Short mmCIF file of C-alpha atoms and ligand atoms in Angstrom, two decimals:
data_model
loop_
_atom_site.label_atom_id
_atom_site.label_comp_id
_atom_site.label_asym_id
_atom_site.label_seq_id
_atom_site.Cartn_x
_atom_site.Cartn_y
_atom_site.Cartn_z
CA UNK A 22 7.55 -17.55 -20.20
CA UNK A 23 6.87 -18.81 -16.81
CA UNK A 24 6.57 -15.90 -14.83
CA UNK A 25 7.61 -16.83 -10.75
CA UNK A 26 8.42 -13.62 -9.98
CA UNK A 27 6.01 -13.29 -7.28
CA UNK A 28 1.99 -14.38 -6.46
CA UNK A 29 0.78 -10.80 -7.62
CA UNK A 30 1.46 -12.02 -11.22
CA UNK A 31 -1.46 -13.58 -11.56
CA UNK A 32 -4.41 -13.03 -13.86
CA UNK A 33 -8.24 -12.72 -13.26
CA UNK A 34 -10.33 -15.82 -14.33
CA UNK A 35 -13.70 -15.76 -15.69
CA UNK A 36 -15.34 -16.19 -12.61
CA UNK A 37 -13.72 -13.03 -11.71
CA UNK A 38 -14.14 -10.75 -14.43
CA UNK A 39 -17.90 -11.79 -14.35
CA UNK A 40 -17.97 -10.74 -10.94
CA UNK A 41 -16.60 -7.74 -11.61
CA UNK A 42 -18.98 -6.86 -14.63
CA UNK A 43 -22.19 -8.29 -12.43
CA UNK A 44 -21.27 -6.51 -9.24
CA UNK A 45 -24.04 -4.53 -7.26
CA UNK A 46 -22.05 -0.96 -7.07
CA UNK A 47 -22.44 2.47 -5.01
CA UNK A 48 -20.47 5.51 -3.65
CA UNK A 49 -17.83 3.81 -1.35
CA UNK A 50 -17.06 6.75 0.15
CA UNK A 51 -20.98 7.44 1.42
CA UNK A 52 -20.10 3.31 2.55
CA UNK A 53 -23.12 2.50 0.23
CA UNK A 54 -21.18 -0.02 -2.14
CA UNK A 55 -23.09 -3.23 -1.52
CA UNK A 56 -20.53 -4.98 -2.81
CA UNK A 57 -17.87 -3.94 -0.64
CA UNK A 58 -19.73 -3.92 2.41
CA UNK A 59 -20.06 -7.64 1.45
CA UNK A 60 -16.43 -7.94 0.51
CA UNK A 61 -15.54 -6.74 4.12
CA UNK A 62 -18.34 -8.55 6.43
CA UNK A 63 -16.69 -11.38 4.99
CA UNK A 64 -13.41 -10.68 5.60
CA UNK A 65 -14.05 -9.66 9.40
CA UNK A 66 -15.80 -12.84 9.59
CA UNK A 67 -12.83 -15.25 8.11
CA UNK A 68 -10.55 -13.36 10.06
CA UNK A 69 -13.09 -13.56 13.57
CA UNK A 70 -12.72 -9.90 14.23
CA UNK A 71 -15.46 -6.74 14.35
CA UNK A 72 -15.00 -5.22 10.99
CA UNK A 73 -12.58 -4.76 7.90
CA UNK A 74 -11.50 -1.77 5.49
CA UNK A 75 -11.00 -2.36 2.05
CA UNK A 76 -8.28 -0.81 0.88
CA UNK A 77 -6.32 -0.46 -2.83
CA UNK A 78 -3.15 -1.78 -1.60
CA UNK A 79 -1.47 -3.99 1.10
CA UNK A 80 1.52 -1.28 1.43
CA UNK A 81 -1.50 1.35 2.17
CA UNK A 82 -3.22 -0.99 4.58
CA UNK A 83 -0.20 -1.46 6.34
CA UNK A 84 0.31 2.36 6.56
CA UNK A 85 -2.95 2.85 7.85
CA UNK A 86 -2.73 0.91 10.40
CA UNK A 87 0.19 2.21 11.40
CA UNK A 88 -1.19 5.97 10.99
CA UNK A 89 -4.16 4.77 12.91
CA UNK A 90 -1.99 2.83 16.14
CA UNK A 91 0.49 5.66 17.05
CA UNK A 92 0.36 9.28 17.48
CA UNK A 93 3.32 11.18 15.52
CA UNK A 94 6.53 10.97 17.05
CA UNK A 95 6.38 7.42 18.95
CA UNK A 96 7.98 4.84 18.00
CA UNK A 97 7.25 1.52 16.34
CA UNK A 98 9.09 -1.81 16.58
CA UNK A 99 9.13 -4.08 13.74
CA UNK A 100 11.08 -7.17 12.65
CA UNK A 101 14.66 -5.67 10.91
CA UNK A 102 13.99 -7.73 7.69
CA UNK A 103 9.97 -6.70 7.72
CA UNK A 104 7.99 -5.31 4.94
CA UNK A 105 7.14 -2.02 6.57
CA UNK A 106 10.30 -1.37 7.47
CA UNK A 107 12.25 -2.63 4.32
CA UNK A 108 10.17 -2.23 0.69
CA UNK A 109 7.60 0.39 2.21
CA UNK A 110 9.73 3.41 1.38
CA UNK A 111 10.11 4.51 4.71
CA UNK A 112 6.25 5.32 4.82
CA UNK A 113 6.31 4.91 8.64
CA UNK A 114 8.13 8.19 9.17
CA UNK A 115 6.15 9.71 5.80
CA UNK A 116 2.66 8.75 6.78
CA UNK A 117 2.53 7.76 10.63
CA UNK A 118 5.50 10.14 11.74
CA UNK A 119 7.12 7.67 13.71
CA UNK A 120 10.57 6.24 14.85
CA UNK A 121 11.23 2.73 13.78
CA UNK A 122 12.95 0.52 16.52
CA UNK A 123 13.75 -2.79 14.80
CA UNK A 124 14.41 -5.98 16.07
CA UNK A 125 16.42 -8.82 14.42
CA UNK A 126 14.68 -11.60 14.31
CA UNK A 127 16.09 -15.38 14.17
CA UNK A 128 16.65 -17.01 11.01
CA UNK A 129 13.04 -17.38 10.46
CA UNK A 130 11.93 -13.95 11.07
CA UNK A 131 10.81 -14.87 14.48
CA UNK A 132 10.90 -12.39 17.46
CA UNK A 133 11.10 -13.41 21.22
CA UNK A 134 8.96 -11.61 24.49
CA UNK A 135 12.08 -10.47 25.20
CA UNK A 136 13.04 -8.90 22.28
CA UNK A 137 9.67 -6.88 22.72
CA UNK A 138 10.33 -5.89 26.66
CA UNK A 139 13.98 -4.68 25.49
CA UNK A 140 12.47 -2.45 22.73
CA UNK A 141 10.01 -0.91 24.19
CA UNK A 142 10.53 2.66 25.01
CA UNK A 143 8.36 4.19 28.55
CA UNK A 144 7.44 7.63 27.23
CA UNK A 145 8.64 10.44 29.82
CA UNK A 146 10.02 13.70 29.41
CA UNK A 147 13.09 12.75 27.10
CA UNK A 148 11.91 9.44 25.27
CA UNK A 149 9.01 9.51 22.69
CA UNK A 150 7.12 5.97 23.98
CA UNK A 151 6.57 2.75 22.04
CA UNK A 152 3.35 3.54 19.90
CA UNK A 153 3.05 0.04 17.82
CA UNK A 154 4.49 -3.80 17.41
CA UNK A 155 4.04 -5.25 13.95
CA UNK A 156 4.58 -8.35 13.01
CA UNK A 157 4.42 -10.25 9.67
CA UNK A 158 2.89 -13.62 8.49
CA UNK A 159 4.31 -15.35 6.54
CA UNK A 160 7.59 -13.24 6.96
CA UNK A 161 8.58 -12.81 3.06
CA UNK A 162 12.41 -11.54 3.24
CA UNK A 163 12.85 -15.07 5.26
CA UNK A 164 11.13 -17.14 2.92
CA UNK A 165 7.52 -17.22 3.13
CA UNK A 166 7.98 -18.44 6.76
CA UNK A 167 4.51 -19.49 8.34
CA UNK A 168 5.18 -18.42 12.12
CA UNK A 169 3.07 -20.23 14.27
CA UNK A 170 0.09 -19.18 16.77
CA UNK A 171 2.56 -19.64 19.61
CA UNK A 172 5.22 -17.19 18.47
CA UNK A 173 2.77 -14.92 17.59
CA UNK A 174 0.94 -15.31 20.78
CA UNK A 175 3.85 -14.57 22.95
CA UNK A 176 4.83 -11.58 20.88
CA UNK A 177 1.48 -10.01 21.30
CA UNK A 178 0.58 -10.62 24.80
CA UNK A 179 4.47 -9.10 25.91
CA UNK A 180 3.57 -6.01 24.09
CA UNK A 181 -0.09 -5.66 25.09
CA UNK A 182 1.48 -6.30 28.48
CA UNK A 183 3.15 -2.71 28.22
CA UNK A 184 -0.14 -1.58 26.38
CA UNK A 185 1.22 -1.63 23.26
CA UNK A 186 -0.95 -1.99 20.40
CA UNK A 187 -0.07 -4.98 17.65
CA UNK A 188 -0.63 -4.85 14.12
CA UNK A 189 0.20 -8.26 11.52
CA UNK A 190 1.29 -7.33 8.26
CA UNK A 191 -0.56 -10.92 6.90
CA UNK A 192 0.01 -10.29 2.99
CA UNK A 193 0.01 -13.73 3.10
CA UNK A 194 -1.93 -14.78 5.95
CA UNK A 195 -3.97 -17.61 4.48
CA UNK A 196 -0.71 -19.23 2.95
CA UNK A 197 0.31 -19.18 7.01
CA UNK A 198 -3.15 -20.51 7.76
CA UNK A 199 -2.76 -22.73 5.64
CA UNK A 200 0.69 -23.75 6.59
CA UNK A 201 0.45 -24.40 9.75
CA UNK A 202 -3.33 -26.28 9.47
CA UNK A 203 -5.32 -23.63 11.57
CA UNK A 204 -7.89 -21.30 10.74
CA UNK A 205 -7.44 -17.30 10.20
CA UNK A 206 -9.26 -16.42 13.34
CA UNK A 207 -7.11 -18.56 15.73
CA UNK A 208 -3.93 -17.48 13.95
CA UNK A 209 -4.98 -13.23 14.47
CA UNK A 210 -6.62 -14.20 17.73
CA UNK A 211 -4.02 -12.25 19.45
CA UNK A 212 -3.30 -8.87 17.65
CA UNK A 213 -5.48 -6.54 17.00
CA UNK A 214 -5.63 -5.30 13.66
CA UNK A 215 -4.43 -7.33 10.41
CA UNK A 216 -3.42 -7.17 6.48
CA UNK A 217 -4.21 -9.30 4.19
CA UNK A 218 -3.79 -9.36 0.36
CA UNK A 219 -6.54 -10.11 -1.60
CA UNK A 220 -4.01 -9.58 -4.75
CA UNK A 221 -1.25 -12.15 -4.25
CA UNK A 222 -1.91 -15.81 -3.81
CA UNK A 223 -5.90 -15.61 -3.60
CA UNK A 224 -5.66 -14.25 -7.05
CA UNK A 225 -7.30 -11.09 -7.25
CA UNK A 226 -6.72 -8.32 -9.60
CA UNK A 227 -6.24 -5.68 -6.97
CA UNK A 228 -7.07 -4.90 -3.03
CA UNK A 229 -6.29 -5.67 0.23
CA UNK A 230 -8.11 -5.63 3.62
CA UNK A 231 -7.48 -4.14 6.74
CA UNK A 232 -9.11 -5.96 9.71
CA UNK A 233 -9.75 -4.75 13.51
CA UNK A 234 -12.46 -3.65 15.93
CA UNK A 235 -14.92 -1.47 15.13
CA UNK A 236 -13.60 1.35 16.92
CA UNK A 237 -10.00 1.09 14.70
CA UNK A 238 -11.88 0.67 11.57
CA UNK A 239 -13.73 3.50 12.13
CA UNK A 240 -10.60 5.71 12.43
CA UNK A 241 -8.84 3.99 9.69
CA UNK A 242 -11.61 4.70 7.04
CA UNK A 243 -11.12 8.53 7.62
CA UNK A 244 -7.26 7.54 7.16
CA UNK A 245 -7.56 5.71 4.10
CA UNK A 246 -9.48 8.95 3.27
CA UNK A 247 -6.62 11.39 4.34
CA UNK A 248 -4.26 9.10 2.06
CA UNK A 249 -6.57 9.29 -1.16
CA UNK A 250 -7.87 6.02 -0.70
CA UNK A 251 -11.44 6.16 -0.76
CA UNK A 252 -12.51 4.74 -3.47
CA UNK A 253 -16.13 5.19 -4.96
CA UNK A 254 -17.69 2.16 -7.22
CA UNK A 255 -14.95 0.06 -5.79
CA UNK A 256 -17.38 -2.78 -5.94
CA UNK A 257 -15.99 -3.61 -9.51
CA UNK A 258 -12.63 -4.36 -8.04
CA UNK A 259 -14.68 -5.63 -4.83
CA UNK A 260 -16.41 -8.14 -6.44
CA UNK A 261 -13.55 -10.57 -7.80
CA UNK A 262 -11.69 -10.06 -4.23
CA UNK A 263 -14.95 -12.08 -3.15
CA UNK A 264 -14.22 -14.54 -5.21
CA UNK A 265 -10.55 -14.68 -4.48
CA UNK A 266 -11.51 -14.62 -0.33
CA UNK A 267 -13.04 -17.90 -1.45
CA UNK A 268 -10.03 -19.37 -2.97
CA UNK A 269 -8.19 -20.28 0.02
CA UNK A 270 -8.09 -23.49 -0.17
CA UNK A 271 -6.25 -23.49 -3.40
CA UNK A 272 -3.09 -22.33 -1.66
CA UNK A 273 -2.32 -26.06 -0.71
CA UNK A 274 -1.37 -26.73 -4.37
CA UNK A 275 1.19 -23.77 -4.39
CA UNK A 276 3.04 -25.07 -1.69
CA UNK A 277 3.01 -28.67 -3.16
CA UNK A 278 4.49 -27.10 -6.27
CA UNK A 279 6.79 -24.87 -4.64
CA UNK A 280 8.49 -28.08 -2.30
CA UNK A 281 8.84 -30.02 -5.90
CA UNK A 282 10.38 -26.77 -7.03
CA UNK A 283 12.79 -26.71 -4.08
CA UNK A 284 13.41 -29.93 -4.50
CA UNK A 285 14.36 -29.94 -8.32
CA UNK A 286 16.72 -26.89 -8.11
CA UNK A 287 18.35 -28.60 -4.96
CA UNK A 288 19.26 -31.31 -7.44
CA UNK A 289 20.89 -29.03 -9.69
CA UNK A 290 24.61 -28.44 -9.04
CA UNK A 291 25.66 -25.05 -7.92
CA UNK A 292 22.38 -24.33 -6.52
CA UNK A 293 20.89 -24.99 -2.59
CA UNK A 294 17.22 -24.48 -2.15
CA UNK A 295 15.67 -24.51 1.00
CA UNK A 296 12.83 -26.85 1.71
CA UNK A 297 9.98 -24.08 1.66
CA UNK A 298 7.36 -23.76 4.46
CA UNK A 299 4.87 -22.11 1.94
CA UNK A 300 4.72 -20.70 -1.98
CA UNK A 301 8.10 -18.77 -1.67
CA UNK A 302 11.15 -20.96 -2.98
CA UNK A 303 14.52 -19.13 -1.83
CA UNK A 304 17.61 -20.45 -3.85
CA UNK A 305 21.30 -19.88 -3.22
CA UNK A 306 23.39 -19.89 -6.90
CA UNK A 307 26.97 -19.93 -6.86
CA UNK A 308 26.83 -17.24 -9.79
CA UNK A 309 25.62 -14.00 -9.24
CA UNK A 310 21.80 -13.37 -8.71
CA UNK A 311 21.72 -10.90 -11.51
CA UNK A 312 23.72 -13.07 -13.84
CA UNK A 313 21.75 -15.95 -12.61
CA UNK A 314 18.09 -14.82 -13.54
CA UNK A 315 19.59 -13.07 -16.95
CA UNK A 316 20.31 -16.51 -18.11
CA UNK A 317 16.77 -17.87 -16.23
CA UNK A 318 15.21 -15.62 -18.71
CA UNK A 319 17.00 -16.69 -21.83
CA UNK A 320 15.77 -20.37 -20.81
CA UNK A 321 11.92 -18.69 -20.23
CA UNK A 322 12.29 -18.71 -16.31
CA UNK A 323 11.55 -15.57 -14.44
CA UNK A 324 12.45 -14.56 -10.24
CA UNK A 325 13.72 -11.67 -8.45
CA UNK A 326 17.15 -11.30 -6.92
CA UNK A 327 16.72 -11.03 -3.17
CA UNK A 328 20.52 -10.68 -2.33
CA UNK A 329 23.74 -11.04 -4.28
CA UNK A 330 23.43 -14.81 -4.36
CA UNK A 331 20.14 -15.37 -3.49
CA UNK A 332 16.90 -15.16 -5.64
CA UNK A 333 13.27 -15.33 -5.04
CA UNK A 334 10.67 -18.09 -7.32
CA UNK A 335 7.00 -17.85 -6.17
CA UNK A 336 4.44 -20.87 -7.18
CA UNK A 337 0.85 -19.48 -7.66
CA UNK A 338 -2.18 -19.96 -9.51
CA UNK A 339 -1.42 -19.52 -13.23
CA UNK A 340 1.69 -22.17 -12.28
CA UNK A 341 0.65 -25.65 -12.85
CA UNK A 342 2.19 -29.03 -12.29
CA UNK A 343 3.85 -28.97 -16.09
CA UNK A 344 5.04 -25.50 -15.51
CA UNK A 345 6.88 -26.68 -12.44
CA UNK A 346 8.55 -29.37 -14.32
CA UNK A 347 9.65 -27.67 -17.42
CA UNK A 348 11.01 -24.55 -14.70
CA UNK A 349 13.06 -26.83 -13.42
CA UNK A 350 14.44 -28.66 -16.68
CA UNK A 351 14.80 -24.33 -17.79
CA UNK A 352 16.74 -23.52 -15.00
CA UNK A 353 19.14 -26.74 -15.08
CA UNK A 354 19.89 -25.69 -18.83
CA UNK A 355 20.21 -21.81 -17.55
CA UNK A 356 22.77 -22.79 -15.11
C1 LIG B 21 3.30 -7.64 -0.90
C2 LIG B 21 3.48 -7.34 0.53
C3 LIG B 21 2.96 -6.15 1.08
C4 LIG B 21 2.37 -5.03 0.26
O1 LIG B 21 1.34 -5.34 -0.58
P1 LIG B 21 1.10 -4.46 -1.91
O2 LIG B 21 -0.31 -4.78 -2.25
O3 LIG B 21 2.09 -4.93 -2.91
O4 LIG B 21 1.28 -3.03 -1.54
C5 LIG B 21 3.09 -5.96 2.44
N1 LIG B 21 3.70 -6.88 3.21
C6 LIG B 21 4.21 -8.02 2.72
C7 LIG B 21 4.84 -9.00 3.64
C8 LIG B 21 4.14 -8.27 1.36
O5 LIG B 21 4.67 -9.41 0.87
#
């Protein structure tokens, strides 16, 4: 089976699980895990900000970020197709107690100054105040699109304008980085706390990392705490995310296998793929998605549906060059 469901489908290597077995370990909690105080130095320095949280999931990260931003009853704008808003089960108004004002963003997931001056809400005696912009890089729902520095820039600076705090939701930051040919800390430059998976295309079992200033991370660890997220000898599932913060730049050869992948389904009548900016491969079938990816199985092909017509194949590290060509030849016969 070749499994392109998504990037988190991937399995440790050796170099991993050795890691793992090796790793120095302590009472996270007491912040005396040697192995995760590494594991976040790091990422604060890749990402060129104070310090980083480590943190069991991306979805929690994102959470406590948001927790940590607002105060309970504010409001938060977000992209409409985002990941906090859409496949975080309405967490914001669970765990950060806020109002979500979304904005729709252009066919790329991209959203204008303007949009953020029209959203924002001036706190006064009947309106609650705008407590938090997020944005997301690459935006997934769109297609793993890598927005640039500018975009992000401009979104950032019109909310910090009104004092609003930003937050990225960077699952997949370093396939953005990597993208658009910059580095990390030029790409977060302008917001002030990030996400980044650790367990998608850097190919770690499990973690994330939550990025900021000092100050933030501070009042995120007791968060993480207050959501049952401090973790004790985390340096065992540390240890191969240091390994995986050090695979970066094998994200180039996803997106070389996800444009052949485009490219090959495009060929195949009845189905239009778009030419991909990073690992995600969007493809429109004429069939239904549902009866699409049924018969995608039968031919050993997996992907998720991502709208009645429209389904989801992610390239990542345990898909090589042959895989690629025999998905393609799998889902010509499925269709
Ligand atoms: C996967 C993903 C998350 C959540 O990460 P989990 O580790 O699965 O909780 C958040 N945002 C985006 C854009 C994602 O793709």
């Amino acid at each position: 089976m070749i499994d392109l469901r998504s990037d988190t489908v991937t399995l440790p290597n050796d170099e991993m699980r050795e890691a793992a077995r090796d790793a120095d370990v302590g009472d996270d909690v007491y912040e005396e895990d040697p192995t995760v105080n590494d594991l976040e130095a790091r990422a604060a320095e890749v990402l060129g900000k104070e310090d980083a949280l480590y943190v069991p999931t991306g979805t929690m990260g994102n959470q406590i970020a948001a927790r940590t931003h607002t105060e309970r009853g504010q409001e938060l704008l977000c992209e409409v197709e985002s990941h906090v808003y859409k496949w975080e089960l309405a967490g914001l108004a669970q765990h950060a107690e806020v109002q979500t004002r979304t904005i729709e963003g252009d066919e790329r997931g991209v959203i204008e100054p303007e949009q953020v001056r029209a959203g924002y809400v001036e706190e006064d005696l009947h309106r609650p105040g705008t407590g938090l912009l997020t944005l997301e890089n690459t935006h997934n729902s769109k297609g793993g699109k890598a927005i640039s520095e500018e975009a992000i820039a401009a979104a950032a600076e019109a909310a910090h304008d009104l004092d609003v705090p930003v937050h990225l939701d960077g699952a997949r930051l370093f396939n953005a980085v990597t993208a658009l040919d910059t580095t990390a800390a030029d790409l977060v430059e302008p917001v002030d706390s990030v996400m980044f998976c650790l367990s998608k295309g850097l190919g770690a079992p499990v973690g994330s990392m939550l990025v900021g200033s000092e100050d933030f991370i501070d009042q995120a660890r007791r968060v993480r705490k207050l959501f049952g997220g401090g973790m004790r000898q985390a340096g065992i599932i540390a240890a191969p995310g240091l390994v995986a913060l050090e695979n970066r730049a094998r994200l180039a050869d996803d997106h070389e296998r996800a444009r052949r992948l485009a490219h090959g389904l495009d060929d195949v009548a009845g189905l239009d793929a778009e030419e991909p900016e990073t690992n995600i491969v969007l493809v429109e079938t004429d069939a239904h998605a549902s009866d699409f990816l049924d018969a995608c199985e039968q031919e050993g092909v997996l992907g998720v549906p991502f709208d009645d017509h429209v389904v989801r194949f992610c390239t990542h590290w345990n898909v090589d060059d042959q895989d690629v060509s025999e998905a393609i030849a799998a889902v010509k016969q499925a269709v």
